[in-house]
């Protein structure tokens, strides 16, 4: 019948380890971890894990980070975009900014 389990599994025995989403999230988390270590940001991301949402879609959780860490990560992304596009602005249409440029503004 249409609603009968296939392959010996039913919805009561489903495991995230049986899903492509889990492995995609785990691989992406590993790649992100490696990039953060190379950038010297490993201590700035104490909470980094792979997970699945209720629909079985893979997620990567970064956790909470300080504004300085977020700015450092944004700058690294801008540099990567600039390198990939061959421009000094990464195709973003404006020069990169840092948290220090915003200090003192109200």
PDB file of N, CA and C in Angstrom:
ATOM      1  N   UNK A   1       0.824  -1.184   0.000  1.00  0.00           N
ATOM      2  CA  UNK A   1       0.000   0.000   0.000  1.00  0.00           C
ATOM      3  C   UNK A   1       0.875   1.257   0.000  1.00  0.00           C
ATOM      4  N   UNK A   2       0.240   2.351  -0.314  1.00  0.00           N
ATOM      5  CA  UNK A   2       0.950   3.620  -0.437  1.00  0.00           C
ATOM      6  C   UNK A   2       1.566   4.082   0.872  1.00  0.00           C
ATOM      7  N   UNK A   3       0.898   3.901   2.018  1.00  0.00           N
ATOM      8  CA  UNK A   3       1.378   4.428   3.290  1.00  0.00           C
ATOM      9  C   UNK A   3       2.231   3.444   4.081  1.00  0.00           C
ATOM     10  N   UNK A   4       2.514   2.305   3.533  1.00  0.00           N
ATOM     11  CA  UNK A   4       3.325   1.334   4.259  1.00  0.00           C
ATOM     12  C   UNK A   4       4.791   1.734   4.185  1.00  0.00           C
ATOM     13  N   UNK A   5       5.537   1.437   5.246  1.00  0.00           N
ATOM     14  CA  UNK A   5       6.954   1.783   5.263  1.00  0.00           C
ATOM     15  C   UNK A   5       7.726   1.034   4.185  1.00  0.00           C
ATOM     16  N   UNK A   6       8.771   1.655   3.683  1.00  0.00           N
ATOM     17  CA  UNK A   6       9.626   1.034   2.689  1.00  0.00           C
ATOM     18  C   UNK A   6      11.001   0.824   3.293  1.00  0.00           C
ATOM     19  N   UNK A   7      11.678  -0.187   2.851  1.00  0.00           N
ATOM     20  CA  UNK A   7      13.032  -0.424   3.309  1.00  0.00           C
ATOM     21  C   UNK A   7      13.131  -0.829   4.773  1.00  0.00           C
ATOM     22  N   UNK A   8      12.045  -1.313   5.378  1.00  0.00           N
ATOM     23  CA  UNK A   8      12.085  -1.760   6.753  1.00  0.00           C
ATOM     24  C   UNK A   8      12.042  -0.645   7.772  1.00  0.00           C
ATOM     25  N   UNK A   9      11.869   0.623   7.359  1.00  0.00           N
ATOM     26  CA  UNK A   9      11.824   1.753   8.278  1.00  0.00           C
ATOM     27  C   UNK A   9      10.434   2.371   8.260  1.00  0.00           C
ATOM     28  N   UNK A  10       9.993   2.796   9.411  1.00  0.00           N
ATOM     29  CA  UNK A  10       8.773   3.584   9.456  1.00  0.00           C
ATOM     30  C   UNK A  10       9.089   4.900  10.138  1.00  0.00           C
ATOM     31  N   UNK A  11       8.117   5.793  10.203  1.00  0.00           N
ATOM     32  CA  UNK A  11       8.381   7.121  10.748  1.00  0.00           C
ATOM     33  C   UNK A  11       8.768   7.071  12.218  1.00  0.00           C
ATOM     34  N   UNK A  12       8.422   6.016  12.923  1.00  0.00           N
ATOM     35  CA  UNK A  12       8.776   5.912  14.339  1.00  0.00           C
ATOM     36  C   UNK A  12      10.241   5.559  14.534  1.00  0.00           C
ATOM     37  N   UNK A  13      10.885   5.025  13.517  1.00  0.00           N
ATOM     38  CA  UNK A  13      12.293   4.663  13.653  1.00  0.00           C
ATOM     39  C   UNK A  13      13.210   5.569  12.845  1.00  0.00           C
ATOM     40  N   UNK A  14      12.690   6.703  12.370  1.00  0.00           N
ATOM     41  CA  UNK A  14      13.502   7.628  11.581  1.00  0.00           C
ATOM     42  C   UNK A  14      14.639   8.185  12.422  1.00  0.00           C
ATOM     43  N   UNK A  15      15.771   8.323  11.838  1.00  0.00           N
ATOM     44  CA  UNK A  15      16.939   8.872  12.524  1.00  0.00           C
ATOM     45  C   UNK A  15      17.548   9.957  11.657  1.00  0.00           C
ATOM     46  N   UNK A  16      18.053  11.031  12.279  1.00  0.00           N
ATOM     47  CA  UNK A  16      18.711  12.054  11.473  1.00  0.00           C
ATOM     48  C   UNK A  16      19.920  11.508  10.728  1.00  0.00           C
ATOM     49  N   UNK A  17      20.497  10.445  11.235  1.00  0.00           N
ATOM     50  CA  UNK A  17      21.663   9.855  10.575  1.00  0.00           C
ATOM     51  C   UNK A  17      21.308   9.178   9.262  1.00  0.00           C
ATOM     52  N   UNK A  18      20.010   8.996   9.019  1.00  0.00           N
ATOM     53  CA  UNK A  18      19.549   8.410   7.764  1.00  0.00           C
ATOM     54  C   UNK A  18      19.224   9.474   6.712  1.00  0.00           C
ATOM     55  N   UNK A  19      19.479  10.741   7.003  1.00  0.00           N
ATOM     56  CA  UNK A  19      19.064  11.807   6.087  1.00  0.00           C
ATOM     57  C   UNK A  19      20.255  12.498   5.443  1.00  0.00           C
ATOM     58  N   UNK A  20      20.052  12.943   4.211  1.00  0.00           N
ATOM     59  CA  UNK A  20      21.093  13.705   3.509  1.00  0.00           C
ATOM     60  C   UNK A  20      21.298  15.068   4.163  1.00  0.00           C
ATOM     61  N   UNK A  21      20.225  15.649   4.709  1.00  0.00           N
ATOM     62  CA  UNK A  21      20.328  16.961   5.343  1.00  0.00           C
ATOM     63  C   UNK A  21      21.297  16.976   6.508  1.00  0.00           C
ATOM     64  N   UNK A  22      21.310  15.915   7.287  1.00  0.00           N
ATOM     65  CA  UNK A  22      22.216  15.836   8.430  1.00  0.00           C
ATOM     66  C   UNK A  22      23.671  15.830   7.969  1.00  0.00           C
ATOM     67  N   UNK A  23      23.980  15.037   6.957  1.00  0.00           N
ATOM     68  CA  UNK A  23      25.359  14.956   6.479  1.00  0.00           C
ATOM     69  C   UNK A  23      25.782  16.244   5.786  1.00  0.00           C
ATOM     70  N   UNK A  24      24.866  16.890   5.086  1.00  0.00           N
ATOM     71  CA  UNK A  24      25.192  18.175   4.465  1.00  0.00           C
ATOM     72  C   UNK A  24      25.502  19.216   5.538  1.00  0.00           C
ATOM     73  N   UNK A  25      24.692  19.260   6.594  1.00  0.00           N
ATOM     74  CA  UNK A  25      24.928  20.210   7.688  1.00  0.00           C
ATOM     75  C   UNK A  25      26.232  19.897   8.403  1.00  0.00           C
ATOM     76  N   UNK A  26      26.496  18.640   8.641  1.00  0.00           N
ATOM     77  CA  UNK A  26      27.735  18.251   9.320  1.00  0.00           C
ATOM     78  C   UNK A  26      28.960  18.613   8.488  1.00  0.00           C
ATOM     79  N   UNK A  27      28.905  18.357   7.192  1.00  0.00           N
ATOM     80  CA  UNK A  27      30.036  18.693   6.322  1.00  0.00           C
ATOM     81  C   UNK A  27      30.237  20.202   6.233  1.00  0.00           C
ATOM     82  N   UNK A  28      29.141  20.953   6.163  1.00  0.00           N
ATOM     83  CA  UNK A  28      29.244  22.410   6.115  1.00  0.00           C
ATOM     84  C   UNK A  28      29.797  22.955   7.426  1.00  0.00           C
ATOM     85  N   UNK A  29      29.396  22.380   8.543  1.00  0.00           N
ATOM     86  CA  UNK A  29      29.913  22.819   9.844  1.00  0.00           C
ATOM     87  C   UNK A  29      31.405  22.545   9.942  1.00  0.00           C
ATOM     88  N   UNK A  30      31.833  21.406   9.467  1.00  0.00           N
ATOM     89  CA  UNK A  30      33.258  21.072   9.479  1.00  0.00           C
ATOM     90  C   UNK A  30      34.043  22.039   8.606  1.00  0.00           C
ATOM     91  N   UNK A  31      33.527  22.349   7.424  1.00  0.00           N
ATOM     92  CA  UNK A  31      34.213  23.281   6.531  1.00  0.00           C
ATOM     93  C   UNK A  31      34.281  24.682   7.153  1.00  0.00           C
ATOM     94  N   UNK A  32      33.178  25.114   7.770  1.00  0.00           N
ATOM     95  CA  UNK A  32      33.162  26.423   8.414  1.00  0.00           C
ATOM     96  C   UNK A  32      34.134  26.453   9.593  1.00  0.00           C
ATOM     97  N   UNK A  33      34.142  25.391  10.380  1.00  0.00           N
ATOM     98  CA  UNK A  33      35.086  25.311  11.497  1.00  0.00           C
ATOM     99  C   UNK A  33      36.527  25.438  11.014  1.00  0.00           C
ATOM    100  N   UNK A  34      36.869  24.721   9.952  1.00  0.00           N
ATOM    101  CA  UNK A  34      38.225  24.780   9.418  1.00  0.00           C
ATOM    102  C   UNK A  34      38.576  26.183   8.944  1.00  0.00           C
ATOM    103  N   UNK A  35      37.624  26.860   8.290  1.00  0.00           N
ATOM    104  CA  UNK A  35      37.868  28.234   7.823  1.00  0.00           C
ATOM    105  C   UNK A  35      38.035  29.189   9.000  1.00  0.00           C
ATOM    106  N   UNK A  36      37.233  29.021  10.051  1.00  0.00           N
ATOM    107  CA  UNK A  36      37.348  29.884  11.228  1.00  0.00           C
ATOM    108  C   UNK A  36      38.680  29.665  11.941  1.00  0.00           C
ATOM    109  N   UNK A  37      39.152  28.442  11.987  1.00  0.00           N
ATOM    110  CA  UNK A  37      40.454  28.154  12.591  1.00  0.00           C
ATOM    111  C   UNK A  37      41.561  28.824  11.783  1.00  0.00           C
ATOM    112  N   UNK A  38      41.508  28.713  10.461  1.00  0.00           N
ATOM    113  CA  UNK A  38      42.527  29.360   9.606  1.00  0.00           C
ATOM    114  C   UNK A  38      42.510  30.869   9.761  1.00  0.00           C
ATOM    115  N   UNK A  39      41.340  31.434  10.040  1.00  0.00           N
ATOM    116  CA  UNK A  39      41.221  32.888  10.209  1.00  0.00           C
ATOM    117  C   UNK A  39      41.540  33.330  11.636  1.00  0.00           C
ATOM    118  N   UNK A  40      41.812  32.374  12.525  1.00  0.00           N
ATOM    119  CA  UNK A  40      42.119  32.718  13.905  1.00  0.00           C
ATOM    120  C   UNK A  40      40.888  33.066  14.726  1.00  0.00           C
ATOM    121  N   UNK A  41      39.720  32.637  14.295  1.00  0.00           N
ATOM    122  CA  UNK A  41      38.467  32.975  14.976  1.00  0.00           C
ATOM    123  C   UNK A  41      37.882  31.812  15.780  1.00  0.00           C
ATOM    124  N   UNK A  42      38.661  30.767  16.001  1.00  0.00           N
ATOM    125  CA  UNK A  42      38.090  29.584  16.657  1.00  0.00           C
ATOM    126  C   UNK A  42      37.584  29.859  18.070  1.00  0.00           C
ATOM    127  N   UNK A  43      38.180  30.779  18.783  1.00  0.00           N
ATOM    128  CA  UNK A  43      37.731  31.086  20.151  1.00  0.00           C
ATOM    129  C   UNK A  43      36.537  32.042  20.155  1.00  0.00           C
ATOM    130  N   UNK A  44      36.274  32.683  19.030  1.00  0.00           N
ATOM    131  CA  UNK A  44      35.168  33.635  18.936  1.00  0.00           C
ATOM    132  C   UNK A  44      33.832  32.966  18.621  1.00  0.00           C
ATOM    133  N   UNK A  45      33.870  31.685  18.279  1.00  0.00           N
ATOM    134  CA  UNK A  45      32.653  30.935  17.949  1.00  0.00           C
ATOM    135  C   UNK A  45      32.583  29.692  18.838  1.00  0.00           C
ATOM    136  N   UNK A  46      32.288  29.893  20.124  1.00  0.00           N
ATOM    137  CA  UNK A  46      32.279  28.747  21.031  1.00  0.00           C
ATOM    138  C   UNK A  46      31.123  27.783  20.776  1.00  0.00           C
ATOM    139  N   UNK A  47      30.094  28.233  20.071  1.00  0.00           N
ATOM    140  CA  UNK A  47      28.924  27.401  19.818  1.00  0.00           C
ATOM    141  C   UNK A  47      28.759  27.250  18.317  1.00  0.00           C
ATOM    142  N   UNK A  48      29.176  26.121  17.782  1.00  0.00           N
ATOM    143  CA  UNK A  48      29.089  25.855  16.353  1.00  0.00           C
ATOM    144  C   UNK A  48      28.676  24.401  16.210  1.00  0.00           C
ATOM    145  N   UNK A  49      27.491  24.171  15.622  1.00  0.00           N
ATOM    146  CA  UNK A  49      27.052  22.789  15.503  1.00  0.00           C
ATOM    147  C   UNK A  49      26.126  22.586  14.312  1.00  0.00           C
ATOM    148  N   UNK A  50      26.068  21.337  13.881  1.00  0.00           N
ATOM    149  CA  UNK A  50      25.163  20.924  12.820  1.00  0.00           C
ATOM    150  C   UNK A  50      23.863  20.470  13.461  1.00  0.00           C
ATOM    151  N   UNK A  51      22.750  20.733  12.786  1.00  0.00           N
ATOM    152  CA  UNK A  51      21.456  20.340  13.325  1.00  0.00           C
ATOM    153  C   UNK A  51      20.485  20.162  12.163  1.00  0.00           C
ATOM    154  N   UNK A  52      19.325  19.648  12.467  1.00  0.00           N
ATOM    155  CA  UNK A  52      18.234  19.530  11.504  1.00  0.00           C
ATOM    156  C   UNK A  52      17.030  20.267  12.045  1.00  0.00           C
ATOM    157  N   UNK A  53      16.268  20.907  11.137  1.00  0.00           N
ATOM    158  CA  UNK A  53      15.017  21.507  11.594  1.00  0.00           C
ATOM    159  C   UNK A  53      13.932  20.427  11.585  1.00  0.00           C
ATOM    160  N   UNK A  54      12.724  20.799  11.920  1.00  0.00           N
ATOM    161  CA  UNK A  54      11.628  19.834  12.035  1.00  0.00           C
ATOM    162  C   UNK A  54      11.293  19.164  10.702  1.00  0.00           C
ATOM    163  N   UNK A  55      11.716  19.740   9.604  1.00  0.00           N
ATOM    164  CA  UNK A  55      11.426  19.185   8.290  1.00  0.00           C
ATOM    165  C   UNK A  55      12.585  18.364   7.737  1.00  0.00           C
ATOM    166  N   UNK A  56      13.625  18.203   8.536  1.00  0.00           N
ATOM    167  CA  UNK A  56      14.776  17.421   8.099  1.00  0.00           C
ATOM    168  C   UNK A  56      15.774  18.177   7.255  1.00  0.00           C
ATOM    169  N   UNK A  57      15.654  19.505   7.200  1.00  0.00           N
ATOM    170  CA  UNK A  57      16.617  20.315   6.456  1.00  0.00           C
ATOM    171  C   UNK A  57      17.811  20.621   7.347  1.00  0.00           C
ATOM    172  N   UNK A  58      18.998  20.476   6.811  1.00  0.00           N
ATOM    173  CA  UNK A  58      20.207  20.723   7.573  1.00  0.00           C
ATOM    174  C   UNK A  58      20.397  22.197   7.901  1.00  0.00           C
ATOM    175  N   UNK A  59      20.896  22.460   9.095  1.00  0.00           N
ATOM    176  CA  UNK A  59      21.189  23.815   9.555  1.00  0.00           C
ATOM    177  C   UNK A  59      22.573  23.841  10.193  1.00  0.00           C
ATOM    178  N   UNK A  60      23.224  24.983  10.117  1.00  0.00           N
ATOM    179  CA  UNK A  60      24.472  25.200  10.839  1.00  0.00           C
ATOM    180  C   UNK A  60      24.217  26.320  11.822  1.00  0.00           C
ATOM    181  N   UNK A  61      24.397  26.033  13.094  1.00  0.00           N
ATOM    182  CA  UNK A  61      24.184  27.034  14.141  1.00  0.00           C
ATOM    183  C   UNK A  61      25.520  27.638  14.536  1.00  0.00           C
ATOM    184  N   UNK A  62      25.581  28.971  14.479  1.00  0.00           N
ATOM    185  CA  UNK A  62      26.789  29.685  14.877  1.00  0.00           C
ATOM    186  C   UNK A  62      26.742  30.133  16.330  1.00  0.00           C
ATOM    187  N   UNK A  63      25.561  30.286  16.863  1.00  0.00           N
ATOM    188  CA  UNK A  63      25.430  30.791  18.226  1.00  0.00           C
ATOM    189  C   UNK A  63      25.585  32.300  18.257  1.00  0.00           C
ATOM    190  N   UNK A  64      25.669  32.837  19.454  1.00  0.00           N
ATOM    191  CA  UNK A  64      25.817  34.279  19.612  1.00  0.00           C
ATOM    192  C   UNK A  64      27.283  34.665  19.559  1.00  0.00           C
ATOM    193  N   UNK A  65      27.553  35.761  18.871  1.00  0.00           N
ATOM    194  CA  UNK A  65      28.919  36.269  18.788  1.00  0.00           C
ATOM    195  C   UNK A  65      28.904  37.755  19.108  1.00  0.00           C
ATOM    196  N   UNK A  66      30.052  38.261  19.477  1.00  0.00           N
ATOM    197  CA  UNK A  66      30.159  39.687  19.790  1.00  0.00           C
ATOM    198  C   UNK A  66      30.084  40.502  18.504  1.00  0.00           C
ATOM    199  N   UNK A  67      29.750  41.793  18.620  1.00  0.00           N
ATOM    200  CA  UNK A  67      29.746  42.649  17.433  1.00  0.00           C
ATOM    201  C   UNK A  67      31.124  42.707  16.752  1.00  0.00           C
ATOM    202  N   UNK A  68      32.189  42.700  17.545  1.00  0.00           N
ATOM    203  CA  UNK A  68      33.533  42.719  16.950  1.00  0.00           C
ATOM    204  C   UNK A  68      33.793  41.462  16.127  1.00  0.00           C
ATOM    205  N   UNK A  69      33.367  40.321  16.650  1.00  0.00           N
ATOM    206  CA  UNK A  69      33.536  39.067  15.914  1.00  0.00           C
ATOM    207  C   UNK A  69      32.716  39.084  14.633  1.00  0.00           C
ATOM    208  N   UNK A  70      31.496  39.583  14.698  1.00  0.00           N
ATOM    209  CA  UNK A  70      30.649  39.675  13.508  1.00  0.00           C
ATOM    210  C   UNK A  70      31.294  40.584  12.467  1.00  0.00           C
ATOM    211  N   UNK A  71      31.883  41.690  12.903  1.00  0.00           N
ATOM    212  CA  UNK A  71      32.559  42.598  11.969  1.00  0.00           C
ATOM    213  C   UNK A  71      33.780  41.928  11.344  1.00  0.00           C
ATOM    214  N   UNK A  72      34.536  41.173  12.139  1.00  0.00           N
ATOM    215  CA  UNK A  72      35.703  40.467  11.601  1.00  0.00           C
ATOM    216  C   UNK A  72      35.275  39.449  10.562  1.00  0.00           C
ATOM    217  N   UNK A  73      34.198  38.717  10.849  1.00  0.00           N
ATOM    218  CA  UNK A  73      33.696  37.736   9.898  1.00  0.00           C
ATOM    219  C   UNK A  73      33.174  38.415   8.632  1.00  0.00           C
ATOM    220  N   UNK A  74      32.476  39.524   8.788  1.00  0.00           N
ATOM    221  CA  UNK A  74      31.982  40.268   7.623  1.00  0.00           C
ATOM    222  C   UNK A  74      33.142  40.760   6.765  1.00  0.00           C
ATOM    223  N   UNK A  75      34.204  41.217   7.395  1.00  0.00           N
ATOM    224  CA  UNK A  75      35.375  41.682   6.643  1.00  0.00           C
ATOM    225  C   UNK A  75      36.024  40.528   5.879  1.00  0.00           C
ATOM    226  N   UNK A  76      36.112  39.370   6.508  1.00  0.00           N
ATOM    227  CA  UNK A  76      36.657  38.204   5.810  1.00  0.00           C
ATOM    228  C   UNK A  76      35.801  37.825   4.599  1.00  0.00           C
ATOM    229  N   UNK A  77      34.487  37.908   4.751  1.00  0.00           N
ATOM    230  CA  UNK A  77      33.595  37.617   3.622  1.00  0.00           C
ATOM    231  C   UNK A  77      33.760  38.649   2.512  1.00  0.00           C
ATOM    232  N   UNK A  78      33.899  39.915   2.893  1.00  0.00           N
ATOM    233  CA  UNK A  78      34.134  40.962   1.868  1.00  0.00           C
ATOM    234  C   UNK A  78      35.418  40.700   1.116  1.00  0.00           C
ATOM    235  N   UNK A  79      36.474  40.330   1.844  1.00  0.00           N
ATOM    236  CA  UNK A  79      37.752  40.044   1.194  1.00  0.00           C
ATOM    237  C   UNK A  79      37.642  38.838   0.267  1.00  0.00           C
ATOM    238  N   UNK A  80      36.915  37.817   0.698  1.00  0.00           N
ATOM    239  CA  UNK A  80      36.724  36.635  -0.143  1.00  0.00           C
ATOM    240  C   UNK A  80      35.939  36.982  -1.401  1.00  0.00           C
ATOM    241  N   UNK A  81      34.908  37.807  -1.258  1.00  0.00           N
ATOM    242  CA  UNK A  81      34.136  38.231  -2.424  1.00  0.00           C
ATOM    243  C   UNK A  81      34.980  39.068  -3.363  1.00  0.00           C
ATOM    244  N   UNK A  82      35.803  39.935  -2.799  1.00  0.00           N
ATOM    245  CA  UNK A  82      36.668  40.770  -3.625  1.00  0.00           C
ATOM    246  C   UNK A  82      37.660  39.906  -4.392  1.00  0.00           C
ATOM    247  N   UNK A  83      38.204  38.921  -3.713  1.00  0.00           N
ATOM    248  CA  UNK A  83      39.158  38.031  -4.349  1.00  0.00           C
ATOM    249  C   UNK A  83      38.494  37.206  -5.449  1.00  0.00           C
ATOM    250  N   UNK A  84      37.294  36.733  -5.177  1.00  0.00           N
ATOM    251  CA  UNK A  84      36.576  35.909  -6.153  1.00  0.00           C
ATOM    252  C   UNK A  84      36.139  36.711  -7.372  1.00  0.00           C
ATOM    253  N   UNK A  85      35.799  37.993  -7.172  1.00  0.00           N
ATOM    254  CA  UNK A  85      35.311  38.789  -8.292  1.00  0.00           C
ATOM    255  C   UNK A  85      36.419  39.583  -8.972  1.00  0.00           C
ATOM    256  N   UNK A  86      37.586  39.604  -8.356  1.00  0.00           N
ATOM    257  CA  UNK A  86      38.706  40.324  -8.948  1.00  0.00           C
ATOM    258  C   UNK A  86      38.626  41.827  -8.772  1.00  0.00           C
ATOM    259  N   UNK A  87      37.792  42.317  -7.865  1.00  0.00           N
ATOM    260  CA  UNK A  87      37.706  43.745  -7.594  1.00  0.00           C
ATOM    261  C   UNK A  87      38.145  44.026  -6.177  1.00  0.00           C
ATOM    262  N   UNK A  88      38.381  45.288  -5.874  1.00  0.00           N
ATOM    263  CA  UNK A  88      38.792  45.638  -4.517  1.00  0.00           C
ATOM    264  C   UNK A  88      37.610  45.832  -3.589  1.00  0.00           C
ATOM    265  N   UNK A  89      36.390  45.840  -4.129  1.00  0.00           N
ATOM    266  CA  UNK A  89      35.211  46.048  -3.286  1.00  0.00           C
ATOM    267  C   UNK A  89      34.320  44.820  -3.225  1.00  0.00           C
ATOM    268  N   UNK A  90      34.706  43.764  -3.873  1.00  0.00           N
ATOM    269  CA  UNK A  90      33.926  42.541  -3.834  1.00  0.00           C
ATOM    270  C   UNK A  90      32.582  42.648  -4.516  1.00  0.00           C
ATOM    271  N   UNK A  91      32.408  43.644  -5.374  1.00  0.00           N
ATOM    272  CA  UNK A  91      31.149  43.783  -6.072  1.00  0.00           C
ATOM    273  C   UNK A  91      30.011  44.232  -5.181  1.00  0.00           C
ATOM    274  N   UNK A  92      30.329  44.764  -4.004  1.00  0.00           N
ATOM    275  CA  UNK A  92      29.280  45.167  -3.085  1.00  0.00           C
ATOM    276  C   UNK A  92      28.822  46.596  -3.299  1.00  0.00           C
ATOM    277  N   UNK A  93      29.568  47.354  -4.073  1.00  0.00           N
ATOM    278  CA  UNK A  93      29.151  48.711  -4.371  1.00  0.00           C
ATOM    279  C   UNK A  93      29.571  49.745  -3.339  1.00  0.00           C
ATOM    280  N   UNK A  94      30.316  49.341  -2.333  1.00  0.00           N
ATOM    281  CA  UNK A  94      30.813  50.288  -1.345  1.00  0.00           C
ATOM    282  C   UNK A  94      32.078  49.726  -0.719  1.00  0.00           C
ATOM    283  N   UNK A  95      32.864  50.607  -0.154  1.00  0.00           N
ATOM    284  CA  UNK A  95      34.096  50.185   0.489  1.00  0.00           C
ATOM    285  C   UNK A  95      33.762  49.480   1.797  1.00  0.00           C
ATOM    286  N   UNK A  96      34.544  48.454   2.166  1.00  0.00           N
ATOM    287  CA  UNK A  96      34.297  47.777   3.431  1.00  0.00           C
ATOM    288  C   UNK A  96      34.420  48.736   4.604  1.00  0.00           C
ATOM    289  N   UNK A  97      33.592  48.515   5.618  1.00  0.00           N
ATOM    290  CA  UNK A  97      33.662  49.315   6.826  1.00  0.00           C
ATOM    291  C   UNK A  97      34.028  48.416   7.987  1.00  0.00           C
ATOM    292  N   UNK A  98      34.497  49.005   9.044  1.00  0.00           N
ATOM    293  CA  UNK A  98      34.808  48.250  10.246  1.00  0.00           C
ATOM    294  C   UNK A  98      34.051  48.858  11.407  1.00  0.00           C
ATOM    295  N   UNK A  99      34.032  48.141  12.502  1.00  0.00           N
ATOM    296  CA  UNK A  99      33.337  48.624  13.694  1.00  0.00           C
ATOM    297  C   UNK A  99      33.969  49.926  14.185  1.00  0.00           C
ATOM    298  N   UNK A 100      35.275  50.087  13.997  1.00  0.00           N
ATOM    299  CA  UNK A 100      35.957  51.286  14.478  1.00  0.00           C
ATOM    300  C   UNK A 100      35.477  52.544  13.763  1.00  0.00           C
ATOM    301  N   UNK A 101      35.067  52.409  12.521  1.00  0.00           N
ATOM    302  CA  UNK A 101      34.594  53.574  11.773  1.00  0.00           C
ATOM    303  C   UNK A 101      33.268  54.080  12.316  1.00  0.00           C
ATOM    304  N   UNK A 102      32.534  53.236  12.998  1.00  0.00           N
ATOM    305  CA  UNK A 102      31.223  53.621  13.524  1.00  0.00           C
ATOM    306  C   UNK A 102      31.282  54.139  14.956  1.00  0.00           C
ATOM    307  N   UNK A 103      32.409  53.969  15.616  1.00  0.00           N
ATOM    308  CA  UNK A 103      32.515  54.431  16.983  1.00  0.00           C
ATOM    309  C   UNK A 103      32.454  55.958  17.022  1.00  0.00           C
ATOM    310  N   UNK A 104      31.783  56.463  18.000  1.00  0.00           N
ATOM    311  CA  UNK A 104      31.672  57.908  18.137  1.00  0.00           C
ATOM    312  C   UNK A 104      30.472  58.482  17.409  1.00  0.00           C
ATOM    313  N   UNK A 105      29.821  57.684  16.556  1.00  0.00           N
ATOM    314  CA  UNK A 105      28.622  58.161  15.864  1.00  0.00           C
ATOM    315  C   UNK A 105      27.410  57.932  16.753  1.00  0.00           C
ATOM    316  N   UNK A 106      26.453  58.826  16.677  1.00  0.00           N
ATOM    317  CA  UNK A 106      25.229  58.646  17.453  1.00  0.00           C
ATOM    318  C   UNK A 106      24.031  58.639  16.538  1.00  0.00           C
TER     319      UNK A 106
END
